[in-house]
Structures are given as structure tokens and as C-alpha cells.
Tab-separated table of C-alpha atoms and ligand atoms in Angstrom:
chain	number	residue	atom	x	y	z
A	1	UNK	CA	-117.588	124.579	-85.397
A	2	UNK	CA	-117.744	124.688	-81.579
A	3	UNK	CA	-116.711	127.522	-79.997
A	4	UNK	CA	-113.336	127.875	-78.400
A	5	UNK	CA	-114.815	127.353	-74.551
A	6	UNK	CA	-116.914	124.540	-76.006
A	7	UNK	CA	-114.389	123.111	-77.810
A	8	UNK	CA	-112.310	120.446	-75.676
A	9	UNK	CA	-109.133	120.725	-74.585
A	10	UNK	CA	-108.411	117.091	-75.790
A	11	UNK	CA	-109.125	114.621	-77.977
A	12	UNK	CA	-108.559	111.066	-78.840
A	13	UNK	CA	-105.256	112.271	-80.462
A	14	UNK	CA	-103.771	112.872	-77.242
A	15	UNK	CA	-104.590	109.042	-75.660
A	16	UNK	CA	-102.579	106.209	-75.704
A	17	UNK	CA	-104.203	103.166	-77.276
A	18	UNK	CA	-105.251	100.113	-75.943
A	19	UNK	CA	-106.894	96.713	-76.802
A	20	UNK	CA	-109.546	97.292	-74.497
A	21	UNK	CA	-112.446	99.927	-74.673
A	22	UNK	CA	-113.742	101.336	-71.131
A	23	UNK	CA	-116.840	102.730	-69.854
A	24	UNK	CA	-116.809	106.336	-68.509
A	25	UNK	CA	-116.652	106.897	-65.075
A	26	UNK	CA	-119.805	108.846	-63.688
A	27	UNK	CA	-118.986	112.522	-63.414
A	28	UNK	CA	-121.231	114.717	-60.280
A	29	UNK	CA	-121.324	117.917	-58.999
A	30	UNK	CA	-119.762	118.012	-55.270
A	31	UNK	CA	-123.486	118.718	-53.877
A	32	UNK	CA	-125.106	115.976	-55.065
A	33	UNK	CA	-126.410	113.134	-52.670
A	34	UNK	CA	-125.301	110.347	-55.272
A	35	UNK	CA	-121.727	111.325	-54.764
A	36	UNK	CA	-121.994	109.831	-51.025
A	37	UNK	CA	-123.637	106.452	-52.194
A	38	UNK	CA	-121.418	106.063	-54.710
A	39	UNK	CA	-117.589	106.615	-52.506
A	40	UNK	CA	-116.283	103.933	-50.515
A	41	UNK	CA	-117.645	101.235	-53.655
A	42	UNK	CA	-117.359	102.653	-56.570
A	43	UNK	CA	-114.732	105.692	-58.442
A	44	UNK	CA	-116.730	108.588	-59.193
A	45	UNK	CA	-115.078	112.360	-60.367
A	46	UNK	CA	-116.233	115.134	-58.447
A	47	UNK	CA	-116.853	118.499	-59.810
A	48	UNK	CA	-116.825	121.797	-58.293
A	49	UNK	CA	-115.756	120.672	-54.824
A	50	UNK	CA	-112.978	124.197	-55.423
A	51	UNK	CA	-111.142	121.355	-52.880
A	52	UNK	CA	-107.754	122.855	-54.468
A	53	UNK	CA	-109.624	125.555	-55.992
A	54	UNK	CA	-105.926	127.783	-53.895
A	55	UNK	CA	-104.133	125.922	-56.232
A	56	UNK	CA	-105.853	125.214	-59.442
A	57	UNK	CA	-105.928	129.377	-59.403
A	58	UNK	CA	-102.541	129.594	-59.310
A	59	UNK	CA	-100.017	127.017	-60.144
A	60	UNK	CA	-98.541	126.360	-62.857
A	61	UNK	CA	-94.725	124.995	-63.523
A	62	UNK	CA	-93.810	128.784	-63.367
A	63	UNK	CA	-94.908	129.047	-59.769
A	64	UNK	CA	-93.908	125.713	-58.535
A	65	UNK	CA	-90.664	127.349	-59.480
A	66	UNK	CA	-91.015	130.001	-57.685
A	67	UNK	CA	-92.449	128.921	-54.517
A	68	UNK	CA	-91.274	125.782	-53.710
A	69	UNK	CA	-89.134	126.050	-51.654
A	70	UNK	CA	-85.384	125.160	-51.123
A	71	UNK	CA	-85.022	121.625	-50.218
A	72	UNK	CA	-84.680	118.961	-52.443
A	73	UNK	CA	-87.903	117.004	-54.420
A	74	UNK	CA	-87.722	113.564	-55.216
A	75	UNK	CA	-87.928	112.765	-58.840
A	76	UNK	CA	-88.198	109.764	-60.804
A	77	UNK	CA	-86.581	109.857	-63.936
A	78	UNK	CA	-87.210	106.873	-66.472
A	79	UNK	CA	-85.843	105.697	-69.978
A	80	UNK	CA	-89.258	105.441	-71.072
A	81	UNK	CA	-92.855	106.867	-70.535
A	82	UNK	CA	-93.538	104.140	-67.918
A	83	UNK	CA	-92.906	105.128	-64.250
A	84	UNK	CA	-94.089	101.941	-62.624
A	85	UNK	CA	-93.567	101.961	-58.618
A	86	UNK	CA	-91.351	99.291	-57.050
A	87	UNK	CA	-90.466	98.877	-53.048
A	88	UNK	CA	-86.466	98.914	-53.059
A	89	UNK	CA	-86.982	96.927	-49.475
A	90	UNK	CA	-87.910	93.685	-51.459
A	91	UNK	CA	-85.309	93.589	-53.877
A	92	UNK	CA	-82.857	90.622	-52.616
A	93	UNK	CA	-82.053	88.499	-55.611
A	94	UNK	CA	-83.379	85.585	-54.068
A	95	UNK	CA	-87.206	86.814	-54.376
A	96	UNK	CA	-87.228	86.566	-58.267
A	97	UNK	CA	-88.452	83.110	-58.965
A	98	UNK	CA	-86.655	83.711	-62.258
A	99	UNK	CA	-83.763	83.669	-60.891
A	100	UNK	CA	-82.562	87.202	-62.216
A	101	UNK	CA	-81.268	90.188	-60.820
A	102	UNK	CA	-84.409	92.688	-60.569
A	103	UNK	CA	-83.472	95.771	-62.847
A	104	UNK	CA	-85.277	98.806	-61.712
A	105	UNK	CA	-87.567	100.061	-64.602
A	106	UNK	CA	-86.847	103.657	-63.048
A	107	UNK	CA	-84.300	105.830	-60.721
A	108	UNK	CA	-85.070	107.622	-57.928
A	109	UNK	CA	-83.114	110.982	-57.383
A	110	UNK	CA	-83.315	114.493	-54.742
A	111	UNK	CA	-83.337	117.097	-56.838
A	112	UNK	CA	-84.008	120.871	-55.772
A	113	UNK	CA	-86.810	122.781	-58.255
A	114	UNK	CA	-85.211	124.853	-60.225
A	115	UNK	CA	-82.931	121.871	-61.532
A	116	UNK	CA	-86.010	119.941	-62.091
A	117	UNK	CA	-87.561	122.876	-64.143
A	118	UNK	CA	-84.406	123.254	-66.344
A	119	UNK	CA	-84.639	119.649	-67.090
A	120	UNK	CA	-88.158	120.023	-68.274
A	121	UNK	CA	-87.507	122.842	-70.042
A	122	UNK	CA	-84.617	121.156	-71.790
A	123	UNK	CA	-86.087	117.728	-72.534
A	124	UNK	CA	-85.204	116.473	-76.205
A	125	UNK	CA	-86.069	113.099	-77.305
A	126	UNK	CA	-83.979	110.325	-75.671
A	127	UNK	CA	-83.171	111.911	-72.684
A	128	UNK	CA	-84.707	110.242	-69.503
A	129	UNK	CA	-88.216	111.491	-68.685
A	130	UNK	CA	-88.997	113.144	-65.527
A	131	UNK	CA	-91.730	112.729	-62.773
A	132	UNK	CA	-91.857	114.919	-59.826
A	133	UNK	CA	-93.157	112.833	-56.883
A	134	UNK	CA	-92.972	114.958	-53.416
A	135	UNK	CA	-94.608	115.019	-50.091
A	136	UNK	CA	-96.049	118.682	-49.368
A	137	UNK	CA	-95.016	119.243	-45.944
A	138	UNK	CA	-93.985	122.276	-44.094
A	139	UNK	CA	-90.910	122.390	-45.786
A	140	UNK	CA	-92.303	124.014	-49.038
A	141	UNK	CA	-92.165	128.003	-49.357
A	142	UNK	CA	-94.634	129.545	-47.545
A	143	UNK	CA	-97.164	130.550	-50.482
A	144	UNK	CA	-97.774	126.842	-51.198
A	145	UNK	CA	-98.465	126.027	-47.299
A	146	UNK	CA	-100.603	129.153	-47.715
A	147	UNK	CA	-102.383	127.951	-50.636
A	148	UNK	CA	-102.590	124.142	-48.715
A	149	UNK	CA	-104.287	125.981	-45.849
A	150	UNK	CA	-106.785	127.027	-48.459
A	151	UNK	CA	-107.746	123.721	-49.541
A	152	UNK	CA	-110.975	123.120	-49.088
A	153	UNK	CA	-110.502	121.000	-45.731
A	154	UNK	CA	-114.281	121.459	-44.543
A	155	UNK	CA	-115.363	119.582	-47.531
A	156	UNK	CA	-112.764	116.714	-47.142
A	157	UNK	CA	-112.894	116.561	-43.669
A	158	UNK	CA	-116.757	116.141	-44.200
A	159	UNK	CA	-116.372	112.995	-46.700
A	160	UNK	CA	-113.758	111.510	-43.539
A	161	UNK	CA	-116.343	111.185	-41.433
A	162	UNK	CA	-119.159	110.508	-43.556
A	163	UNK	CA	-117.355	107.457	-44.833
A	164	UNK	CA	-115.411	106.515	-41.614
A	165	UNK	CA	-111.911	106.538	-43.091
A	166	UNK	CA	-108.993	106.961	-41.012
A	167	UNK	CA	-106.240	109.350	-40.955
A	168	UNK	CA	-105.260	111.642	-43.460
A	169	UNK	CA	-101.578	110.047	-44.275
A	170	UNK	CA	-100.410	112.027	-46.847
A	171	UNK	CA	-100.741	114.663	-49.817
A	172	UNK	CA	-98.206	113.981	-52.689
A	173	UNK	CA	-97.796	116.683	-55.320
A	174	UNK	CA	-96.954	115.329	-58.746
A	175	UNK	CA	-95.484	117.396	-61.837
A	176	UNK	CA	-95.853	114.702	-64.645
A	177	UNK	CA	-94.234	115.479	-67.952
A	178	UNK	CA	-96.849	115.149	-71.023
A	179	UNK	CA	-97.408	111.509	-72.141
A	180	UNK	CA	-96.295	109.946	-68.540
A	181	UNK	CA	-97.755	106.762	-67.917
A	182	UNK	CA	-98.605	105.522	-63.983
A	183	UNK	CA	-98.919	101.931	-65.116
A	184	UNK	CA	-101.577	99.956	-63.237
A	185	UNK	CA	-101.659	98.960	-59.827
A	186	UNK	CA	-104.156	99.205	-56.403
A	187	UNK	CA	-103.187	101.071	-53.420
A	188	UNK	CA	-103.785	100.287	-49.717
A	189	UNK	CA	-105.454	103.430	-48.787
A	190	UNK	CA	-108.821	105.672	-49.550
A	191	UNK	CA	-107.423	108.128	-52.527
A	192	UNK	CA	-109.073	111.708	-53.717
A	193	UNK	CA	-107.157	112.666	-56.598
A	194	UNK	CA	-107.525	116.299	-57.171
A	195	UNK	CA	-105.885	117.870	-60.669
A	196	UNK	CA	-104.569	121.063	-60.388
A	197	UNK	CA	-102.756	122.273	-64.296
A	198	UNK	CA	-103.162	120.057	-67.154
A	199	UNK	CA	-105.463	116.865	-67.950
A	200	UNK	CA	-104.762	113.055	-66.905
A	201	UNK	CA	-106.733	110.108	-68.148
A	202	UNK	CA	-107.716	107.379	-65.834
A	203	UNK	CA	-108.405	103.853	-66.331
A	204	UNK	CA	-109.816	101.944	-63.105
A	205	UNK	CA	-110.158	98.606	-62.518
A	206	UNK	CA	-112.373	97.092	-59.620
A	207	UNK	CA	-110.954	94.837	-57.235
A	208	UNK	CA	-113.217	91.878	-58.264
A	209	UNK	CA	-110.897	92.355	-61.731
A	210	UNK	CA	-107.807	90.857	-59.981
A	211	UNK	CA	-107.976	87.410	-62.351
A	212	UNK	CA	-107.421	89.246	-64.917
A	213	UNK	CA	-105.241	91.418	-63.553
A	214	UNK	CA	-102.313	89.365	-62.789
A	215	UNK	CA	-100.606	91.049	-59.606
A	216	UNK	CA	-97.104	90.385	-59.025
A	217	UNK	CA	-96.379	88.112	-56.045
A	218	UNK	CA	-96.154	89.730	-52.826
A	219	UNK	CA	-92.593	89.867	-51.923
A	220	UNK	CA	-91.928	91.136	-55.114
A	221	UNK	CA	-90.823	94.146	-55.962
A	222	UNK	CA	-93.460	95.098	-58.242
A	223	UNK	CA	-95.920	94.103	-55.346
A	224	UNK	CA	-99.361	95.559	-56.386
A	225	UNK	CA	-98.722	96.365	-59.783
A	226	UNK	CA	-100.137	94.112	-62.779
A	227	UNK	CA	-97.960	92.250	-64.548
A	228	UNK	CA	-99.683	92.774	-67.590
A	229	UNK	CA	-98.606	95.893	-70.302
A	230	UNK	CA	-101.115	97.850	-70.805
A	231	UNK	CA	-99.402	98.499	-74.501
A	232	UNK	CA	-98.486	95.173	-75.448
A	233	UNK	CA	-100.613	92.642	-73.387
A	234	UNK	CA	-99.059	88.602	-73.601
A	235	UNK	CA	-102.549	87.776	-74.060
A	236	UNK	CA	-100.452	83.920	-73.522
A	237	UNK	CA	-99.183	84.620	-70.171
A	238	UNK	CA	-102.496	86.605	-69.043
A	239	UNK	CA	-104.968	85.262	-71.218
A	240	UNK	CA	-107.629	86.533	-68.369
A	241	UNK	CA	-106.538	90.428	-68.940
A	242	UNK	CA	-108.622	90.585	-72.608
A	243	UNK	CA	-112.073	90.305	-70.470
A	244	UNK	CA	-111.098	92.943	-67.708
A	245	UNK	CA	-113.730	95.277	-67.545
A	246	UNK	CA	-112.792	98.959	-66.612
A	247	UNK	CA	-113.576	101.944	-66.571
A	248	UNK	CA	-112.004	105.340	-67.590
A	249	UNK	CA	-112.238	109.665	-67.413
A	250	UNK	CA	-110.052	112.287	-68.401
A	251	UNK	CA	-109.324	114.808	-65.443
A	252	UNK	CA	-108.987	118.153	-65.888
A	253	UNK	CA	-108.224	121.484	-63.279
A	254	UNK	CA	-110.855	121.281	-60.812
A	255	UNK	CA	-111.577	117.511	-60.950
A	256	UNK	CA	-111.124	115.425	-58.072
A	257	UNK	CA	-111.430	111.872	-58.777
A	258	UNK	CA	-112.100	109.419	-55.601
A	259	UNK	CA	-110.289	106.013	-56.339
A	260	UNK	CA	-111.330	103.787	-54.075
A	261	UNK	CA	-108.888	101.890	-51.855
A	262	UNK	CA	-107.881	98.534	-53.631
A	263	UNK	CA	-109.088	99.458	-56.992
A	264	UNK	CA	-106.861	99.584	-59.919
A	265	UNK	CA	-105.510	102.331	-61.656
A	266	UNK	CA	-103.800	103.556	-64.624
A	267	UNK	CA	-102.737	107.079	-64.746
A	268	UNK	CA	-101.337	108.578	-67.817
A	269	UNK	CA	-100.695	112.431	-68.561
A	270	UNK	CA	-102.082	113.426	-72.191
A	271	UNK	CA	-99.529	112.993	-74.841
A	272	UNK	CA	-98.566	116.780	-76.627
A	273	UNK	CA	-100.906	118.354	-74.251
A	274	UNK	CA	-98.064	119.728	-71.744
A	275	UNK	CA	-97.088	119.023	-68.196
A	276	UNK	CA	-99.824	118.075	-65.566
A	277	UNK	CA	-99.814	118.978	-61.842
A	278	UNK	CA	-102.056	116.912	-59.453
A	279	UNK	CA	-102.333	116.787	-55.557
A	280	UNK	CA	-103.476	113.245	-53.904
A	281	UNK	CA	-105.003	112.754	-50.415
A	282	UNK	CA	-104.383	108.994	-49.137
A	283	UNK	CA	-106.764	108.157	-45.843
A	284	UNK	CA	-106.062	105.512	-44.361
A	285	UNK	CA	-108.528	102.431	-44.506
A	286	UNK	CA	-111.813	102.833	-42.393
A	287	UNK	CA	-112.795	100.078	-39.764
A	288	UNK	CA	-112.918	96.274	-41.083
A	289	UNK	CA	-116.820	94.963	-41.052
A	290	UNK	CA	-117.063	91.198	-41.791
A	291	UNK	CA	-120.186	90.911	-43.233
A	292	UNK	CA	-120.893	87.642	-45.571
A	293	UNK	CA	-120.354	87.446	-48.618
A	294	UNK	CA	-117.236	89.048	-48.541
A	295	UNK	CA	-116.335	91.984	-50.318
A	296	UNK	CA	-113.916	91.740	-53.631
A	297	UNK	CA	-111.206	93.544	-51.518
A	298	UNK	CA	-111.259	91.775	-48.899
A	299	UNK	CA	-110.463	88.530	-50.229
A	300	UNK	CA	-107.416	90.478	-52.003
A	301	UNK	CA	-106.315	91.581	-48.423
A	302	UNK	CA	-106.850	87.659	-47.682
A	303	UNK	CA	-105.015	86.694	-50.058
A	304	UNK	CA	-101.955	88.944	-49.633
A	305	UNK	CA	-102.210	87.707	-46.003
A	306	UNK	CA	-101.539	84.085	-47.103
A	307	UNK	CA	-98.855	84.697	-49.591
A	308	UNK	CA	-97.234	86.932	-46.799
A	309	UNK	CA	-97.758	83.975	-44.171
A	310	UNK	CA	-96.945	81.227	-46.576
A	311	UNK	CA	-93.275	82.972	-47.318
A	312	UNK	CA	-92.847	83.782	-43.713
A	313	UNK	CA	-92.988	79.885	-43.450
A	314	UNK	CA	-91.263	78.492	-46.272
A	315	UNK	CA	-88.805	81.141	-46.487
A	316	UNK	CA	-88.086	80.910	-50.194
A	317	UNK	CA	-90.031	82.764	-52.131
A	318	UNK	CA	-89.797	80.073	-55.145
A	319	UNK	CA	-91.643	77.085	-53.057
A	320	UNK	CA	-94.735	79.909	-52.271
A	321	UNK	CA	-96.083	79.387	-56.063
A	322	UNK	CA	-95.453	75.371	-56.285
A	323	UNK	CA	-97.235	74.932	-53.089
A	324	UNK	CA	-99.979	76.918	-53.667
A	325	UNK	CA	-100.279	74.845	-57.033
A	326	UNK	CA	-100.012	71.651	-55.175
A	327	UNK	CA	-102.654	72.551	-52.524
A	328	UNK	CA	-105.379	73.597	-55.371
A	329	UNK	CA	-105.179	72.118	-58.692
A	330	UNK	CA	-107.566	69.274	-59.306
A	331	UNK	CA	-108.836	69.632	-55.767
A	332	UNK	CA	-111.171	72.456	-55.469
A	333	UNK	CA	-112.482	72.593	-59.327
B	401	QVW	C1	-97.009	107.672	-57.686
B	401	QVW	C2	-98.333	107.423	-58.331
B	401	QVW	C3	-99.142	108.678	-58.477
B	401	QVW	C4	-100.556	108.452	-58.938
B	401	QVW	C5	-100.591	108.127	-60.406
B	401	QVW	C6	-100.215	109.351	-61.230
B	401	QVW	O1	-100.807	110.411	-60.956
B	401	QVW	O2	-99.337	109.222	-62.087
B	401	QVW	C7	-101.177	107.301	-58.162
B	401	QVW	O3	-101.108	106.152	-58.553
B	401	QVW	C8	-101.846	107.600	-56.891
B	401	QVW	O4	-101.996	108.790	-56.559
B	401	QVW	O5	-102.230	106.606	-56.202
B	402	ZN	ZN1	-101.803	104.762	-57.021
């Protein structure tokens, strides 16, 4: 019987299930010269960086509580365990090729802490679930922007350079609920996902995936997130998404995970395991090089570029499929 620090925090009990199995992503102490060849290409978890070692020593829900400050936190709250992102800016009607009325999967309020915490704390079954999404800027009390000057920015700041990303655009603090699901999409920017309380699985997906991926069109709301249910794949309607190849890790306090920009994630907090607290660190992109052949992510910026151009010029986002179809099939096979 292992012993109670051997014995893991976790296990299989607490995962969702899914119709695909996934290799592990390689785990590395923060010192190690792999870690460098591996970032910018390939997800890799990092351990022992102590990047929010100020936090993962203190914070739990209990001092989020306490310290966060006074103004309001935006929150998502959901009718299920799926908190899947969509841009409010590109809901018009007239976008859905279906022709109906785009329903938010998920509501967007301001809500100050302490009302946040008493929600948590009050949760029963069937009440909307709860996802604490905020910015950490200056506005939060003054122990967390003491514990934020802590991070460790030497470190970071050290992986900027070395890997030529730009700016630092944002760190988001989330306070999942156990069993919250991120479903999967790609992001536009560089991502080091540090865990601070509780443990997160992650299921990646590289760019060079995206046939069997199934993105959502561009002007859609859902733009960058699959199409596909992780859950319940319609193996019909994305016949593709049984051969996608990913990869996966659970992340616990201390772990930062590096997703690479474009790359496809899944993020879902462990079921019956508690709420999770993570901190991300989005960089902007680093300087294009064109060298041939292209990379997998750059043809997905290429082809967001023509779907963006192509509905610029036809204006209705129903012709941008048909003449795509037109322009391709039985010509280029
Ligand atoms: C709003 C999404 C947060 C996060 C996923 C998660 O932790 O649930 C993610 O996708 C990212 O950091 O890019
Ligand atoms: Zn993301």
C-alpha cells in the first residue's frame, strides 16, 4: 500500500471519459536544457520553476476571499459543466448559416468575491455552475499584488527572450469549480499555464490536428473552438475527429504547463477532487519567419485570413462555405 505522500492525489475515478486515449505530455524539471528545445513546438509541463511558488504557498478559496479585493470579478456561470468561450461581438443572427438565433451555452456576470464564495459554498445539484475568470490587475488587495510581485518574473522573463515572444498581455486568475470542463479550442497567443490549488487535466491537440478538429467558421461565435463534443463525438458530422492524435497531463500546485500558441486544448478540473485555482500568462506571438515548408500554424493563420477576406467580400457569411466548395471540390484532388 503506498504511502500517503506516494499515494496520488488522483486517479482515473476523477477523469471524464473519452473515446480517445492520449499520450502523456513530457514532464521536466525547470533546469533542464530539453525544456528550451522543446517550447515554442511542442507542450511540455514544467516542474519546479516556484514561478507562482507566492501563490501556490498561500492561496486557497479561503484567501482569495480574503484578499481580493473589492471590485467586482467576472464569472461565468453555466447550466452545465461545459464553459465553452464565445465572442458576443459576432453574434448577429445573420452569421449562423443555420439560420438560428445563437443561444449562448453560458452567461457572463460581475460579481464581487465574497458573493462568488457563498455561491460555491452553497452549490447543490442543478444550480448553475460557476467559473471565476478575472484579470489580476492592480485592482486586487494588496497581498495578491504582493504575492504577483513574487512571481518568479526572472525565470519568465528569461523564457521571453529566449524564445522571442512578444509582450506579456495578460495574467487571468481562474477559480474553477470541481468537474469544470474548458472545452477545446486554440488560442492566438504563447500560454504558460501555472496551477496554483487543486489539479486540472489537459488534453492538447497540435495544430497539424485541425482536420480533425473541425473549427467553427470564423465569424462565428464559437470562432476557435471545435465543433466536435468531446463527450459525445457525431463521429457522422466529424468523421475525421476519431484519428486525432493528442496528448494529455494532469496539473497539479507547482506545475506550469507551456501550451503553445495555436495548439488545442481541453481543460477540465478533476471531478470530486474540489475547486482548482490556476494563473495563465498569454505573450503575445513572436516575429513571423517564412521559412518553406510552412509550419502547421501557419497555414491555420492562412486560412483564417481567407475566410476573414472571403466574408469581407461576399458579405454573407452563408455564400463563404458554398464558394469555398465550388472553388475546390473535384479540382485540386
Ligand atoms: C478561459 C479559458 C481558461 C483556460 C482553460 C481553463 O483553465 O479552464 C484556457 O483555455 C487558457 O488559459 O487558454
Ligand atoms: Zn485557452
Amino acid at each position: 500500500m503506498a504511502s500517503a505522500s506516494e499515494r496520488k492525489p488522483w486517479d482515473s475515478s476523477n477523469l471524464r471519459k473519452y473515446c480517445l486515449n492520449f499520450e502523456e505530455i513530457p514532464r521536466l524539471p525547470f533546469d533542464d536544457p530539453r525544456v528550451d528545445e522543446l517550447i515554442s513546438s511542442n507542450p511540455v509541463i514544467i516542474e519546479g520553476s516556484n514561478l507562482v511558488k507566492s501563490a501556490t504557498d498561500k492561496w486557497n478559496l479561503e484567501y482569495i476571499e480574503r484578499h481580493m479585493g473589492v471590485t467586482t470579478n467576472t464569472v461565468y456561470l453555466s447550466r452545465n459543466h461545459k464553459f465553452k468561450y464565445f465572442d458576443d461581438k459576432k453574434i448577429q443572427s445573420r452569421t449562423n448559416p443555420r439560420g438560428v438565433e445563437f443561444s449562448p451555452p453560458m452567461r457572463k456576470v460581475e460579481m464581487k468575491v465574497e458573493e462568488f464564495m457563498k455561491k460555491l459554498r452553497e452549490w447543490k445539484r442543478g444550480d448553475e455552475r460557476l467559473y471565476m475568470q478575472q484579470s489580476l490587475t492592480a485592482a486586487v488587495g494588496p497581498n495578491i499584488v504582493q504575492d504577483f510581485v513574487g512571481f518568479n518574473w526572472k525565470w519568465i522573463n528569461a523564457k521571453q527572450k529566449t524564445h522571442c515572444w512578444g509582450k506579456l498581455t495578460s495574467n487571468l486568475l481562474y477559480v474553477s469549480m470541481e468537474g469544470n470542463v474548458t472545452p477545446c479550442h486554440y488560442d492566438e497567443q504563447e500560454n504558460f499555464f501555472a496551477q496554483v490549488y487543486g489539479y486540472k487535466r489537459c488534453i492538447l491537440f497540435s495544430p497539424d490536428q485541425f482536420q480533425c478538429m473541425y473549427p467553427y467558421p470564423v465569424h462565428h461565435p464559437h470562432d476557435r473552438q471545435s465543433m466536435v463534443d468531446l463527450e459525445r463525438p457525431d463521429h457522422t458530422r466529424f468523421p475525421r475527429f476519431k484519428d486525432a492524435k493528442g496528448v494529455e497531463a494532469v496539473i497539479g500546485p507547482g506545475d506550469v504547463l507551456y501550451i503553445p500558441i495555436y495548439w488545442w486544448h481541453h481543460i477540465e478540473s478533476l471531478m470530486r477532487l474540489g475547486p482548482t485555482i490556476t494563473i495563465n500568462f498569454w505573450y503575445k506571438a513572436g516575429p513571423t519567419t517564412i521559412e518553406y515548408p510552412l509550419k502547421d500554424h501557419q497555414k491555420v493563420s492562412i486560412m483564417r485570413n481567407i475566410e476573414k477576406m472571403l466574408l469581407e467580400v461576399l458579405q454573407d457569411p452563408r455564400e463563404v462555405g458554398p464558394l469555398l466548395r465550388n472553388m475546390v471540390l473535384g479540382r485540386f484532388d
